[in-house]
Amino acid sequence: LAKTTQPISMDSYEGQEVNITCSHNNIATNDYITWYQQFPSQGPRFIIQGYKTKVTNEVASLFIPADRKSSTLSLPRVSLSDTAVYYCLVCPSGAGSYQLTFGKGTKLSVIP
Amino acid sequence: ETGVTQTPRHLVMGMTNKKSLKCEQHLGHNAMYWYKQSAKKPLELMFVYSLEERVENNSVPSRFSPECPNSSHLFLHLHTLQPEDSALYLCASSQDQGLAGTDTQYFGPGTRLTVL
């Protein structure tokens, strides 16, 4: 399973764009990159997933360079309710791919 | 609402008690999971069920006993727990076992367990 590295914490003011970068140097060809969000005392919630280039949904954008050794989650114009822990995961395909490996994540604090 | 419910939301038990955690998913998924999240530690996968059969047991002590009577329900039976077992226990479900690499897991709100 590919190991991921992301900052432990980040602070941002309301209304700013937040970019959280995750490195995954040993990502495999069939691996997907997935981001989850977790609020205190709740289960993680899927945000976005991608394989390469750029993916955008109503919540966030995910940028993946050509070598796929890193990815950046972009949250536009954050609000106080975006304060949470954000996890970057590399999700393998095939047998055993249910083994999601959650690291410590990035604790985002949005400041008024 | 993620379509995955867990009861109870909070549980306090003594080390000699026997209790059960319940999880129900309303998404028509085939796979269900139990995770443990201790304070300041990453989520740990405990058990995986696919089509009601256990496919993974990540070296979990026998004082935790899972049960999956059908594809919509998952239980975690607890007995003679230790204080270090106090944690947030999370249930999740997914369409399949993640074979496609894009299979998203949907988590319930968790049960906050305190062992005295």
XYZ file of C-alpha atoms in Angstrom:
228
model
C 0.000 0.000 0.000
C 1.327 3.417 -0.972
C 2.286 5.635 1.936
C 1.023 9.211 2.002
C 2.520 12.308 3.608
C 0.555 15.477 4.281
C 0.928 18.445 6.641
C -0.245 17.856 10.194
C -2.160 21.120 10.388
C -3.082 24.271 8.475
C -4.793 27.524 9.369
C -6.805 29.679 7.010
C -9.072 32.697 7.200
C -12.648 32.508 6.059
C -13.142 33.186 2.375
C -9.664 32.088 1.349
C -8.779 29.228 -0.949
C -7.029 26.380 0.833
C -4.677 23.951 -0.871
C -3.576 20.800 0.927
C -0.827 18.833 -0.752
C -0.240 15.139 -0.254
C 2.782 13.195 -1.445
C 2.563 9.538 -2.435
C 5.858 8.689 -4.077
C 5.282 4.952 -4.441
C 1.808 5.129 -5.946
C 1.070 2.188 -8.226
C -0.298 2.319 -11.741
C -3.799 1.236 -10.788
C -4.084 3.288 -7.624
C -6.640 6.069 -7.225
C -6.244 9.116 -4.989
C -9.100 9.775 -2.612
C -9.742 12.481 -0.044
C -11.989 12.197 2.989
C -13.127 14.834 5.496
C -13.802 14.128 9.165
C -15.478 16.346 11.734
C -14.926 15.666 15.457
C -16.766 12.586 16.739
C -18.114 11.738 13.285
C -17.155 9.274 10.600
C -15.054 10.333 7.615
C -16.937 11.589 4.580
C -15.822 11.114 0.985
C -14.925 14.383 -0.732
C -13.320 13.647 -4.064
C -11.384 11.026 -6.002
C -9.160 11.143 -9.052
C -6.621 9.264 -11.111
C -4.826 12.002 -13.052
C -5.040 15.656 -14.133
C -7.912 17.555 -12.544
C -11.207 16.581 -11.004
C -13.787 19.062 -9.751
C -17.065 18.623 -7.918
C -19.360 20.883 -5.941
C -17.145 20.696 -2.871
C -13.532 20.719 -4.039
C -11.006 20.297 -6.805
C -8.246 17.722 -6.987
C -5.075 18.384 -8.954
C -2.809 15.485 -9.878
C 0.403 16.067 -11.862
C 1.499 13.769 -14.629
C 3.865 11.728 -12.449
C 1.072 11.213 -9.864
C 3.553 11.321 -6.998
C 1.572 14.043 -5.305
C -1.899 15.548 -5.312
C -3.445 18.790 -4.106
C -6.892 19.181 -2.634
C -8.248 22.671 -3.246
C -11.109 24.060 -1.182
C -12.470 27.322 -2.595
C -13.502 30.109 -0.233
C -13.504 28.121 3.009
C -15.941 28.824 5.801
C -15.865 27.994 9.510
C -17.779 24.791 8.782
C -14.828 23.500 6.753
C -12.812 23.132 9.956
C -12.070 19.404 9.972
C -9.389 16.793 9.422
C -8.680 15.990 5.782
C -7.261 12.613 4.830
C -5.429 11.766 1.627
C -5.611 8.089 0.712
C -4.223 6.012 -2.088
C -6.774 3.374 -2.972
C -5.551 0.282 -4.777
C -7.582 -1.653 -7.288
C -8.082 -5.367 -7.215
C -8.127 -7.880 -4.417
C -7.534 -6.394 -1.003
C -8.381 -2.923 -2.156
C -10.807 -2.476 0.719
C -7.785 -1.830 2.919
C -8.037 1.935 3.154
C -5.052 3.236 5.092
C -5.867 6.424 6.944
C -2.893 8.439 8.152
C -3.073 11.258 10.672
C -4.541 13.647 8.131
C -4.335 17.430 7.978
C -6.224 19.358 10.617
C -7.600 22.473 8.940
C -8.638 25.311 11.201
C -10.635 28.104 9.590
C -10.367 31.396 11.429
C -13.076 34.076 11.301
C -26.930 11.489 6.542
C -24.703 8.965 4.818
C -27.164 6.076 4.773
C -25.237 4.275 7.502
C -26.624 4.373 11.028
C -25.017 3.219 14.244
C -26.475 2.591 17.686
C -25.866 3.455 20.384
C -24.026 6.719 19.774
C -22.478 6.612 23.242
C -21.764 3.637 25.480
C -20.150 3.346 28.890
C -19.394 -0.130 30.136
C -17.447 -1.883 32.815
C -14.741 -4.407 32.058
C -16.981 -7.338 32.964
C -19.978 -6.230 30.909
C -21.167 -7.611 27.596
C -22.565 -5.185 25.078
C -23.166 -4.975 21.335
C -22.778 -2.228 18.772
C -25.164 -2.180 15.852
C -24.694 -0.840 12.344
C -27.260 -0.682 9.561
C -26.761 0.494 6.007
C -29.588 1.576 3.723
C -27.511 1.829 0.552
C -27.789 -1.670 -0.854
C -24.053 -2.200 -0.458
C -22.355 -5.585 -0.377
C -19.418 -4.862 1.929
C -19.362 -3.626 5.534
C -16.495 -2.663 7.805
C -15.649 -1.985 11.447
C -12.966 0.583 12.262
C -11.520 1.756 15.556
C -10.358 5.331 16.090
C -8.463 5.992 19.296
C -7.503 9.440 20.458
C -4.619 10.839 18.449
C -4.278 7.652 16.377
C -5.272 6.936 12.781
C -8.306 4.877 11.945
C -7.619 1.170 12.256
C -9.490 -1.358 10.139
C -10.801 -4.172 12.351
C -13.093 -6.368 10.276
C -14.411 -6.597 6.728
C -17.483 -8.471 5.566
C -18.415 -9.053 1.957
C -21.774 -10.595 1.160
C -22.091 -11.557 4.816
C -18.795 -13.457 4.910
C -15.837 -12.217 6.907
C -12.929 -11.535 4.585
C -10.569 -9.753 6.921
C -9.698 -9.792 10.587
C -6.811 -7.467 11.303
C -5.413 -9.287 14.341
C -8.214 -8.024 16.531
C -8.427 -9.504 20.059
C -11.125 -12.106 20.587
C -12.937 -9.870 23.074
C -14.299 -8.197 19.915
C -16.646 -10.495 18.020
C -18.301 -9.365 14.791
C -21.518 -10.682 13.342
C -23.077 -10.006 9.955
C -26.523 -11.656 9.732
C -27.303 -10.060 6.356
C -25.814 -7.533 3.987
C -27.571 -4.605 5.680
C -26.652 -5.267 9.298
C -23.390 -5.568 11.159
C -22.819 -6.079 14.861
C -19.788 -5.858 17.077
C -20.154 -7.881 20.271
C -18.010 -6.725 23.151
C -17.008 -8.644 26.278
C -14.383 -8.245 28.987
C -12.977 -5.130 27.408
C -10.038 -3.148 28.732
C -9.859 0.601 29.371
C -7.523 0.955 26.380
C -10.389 -0.232 24.187
C -12.114 3.093 24.778
C -12.408 4.712 21.357
C -14.746 5.776 18.579
C -15.977 2.702 16.715
C -16.973 3.393 13.159
C -18.966 1.299 10.757
C -18.699 1.758 7.002
C -20.115 0.191 3.885
C -19.201 0.121 0.213
C -20.745 -1.242 -2.943
C -18.132 -3.968 -3.328
C -14.777 -4.807 -1.786
C -13.181 -1.901 -3.552
C -12.187 -4.061 -6.481
C -12.519 -1.164 -8.882
C -10.266 1.175 -6.939
C -13.003 3.749 -7.035
C -15.258 2.128 -4.487
C -16.136 4.740 -1.890
C -16.698 3.806 1.728
C -19.608 5.467 3.512
C -19.156 5.852 7.240
C -21.677 5.990 10.025
C -21.488 8.540 12.850
C -19.740 6.116 15.178
C -20.233 4.859 18.712
C -18.177 6.566 21.387
C -17.200 3.743 23.766
C -15.818 4.290 27.234
C -14.590 1.302 29.234
C -14.296 1.884 32.952
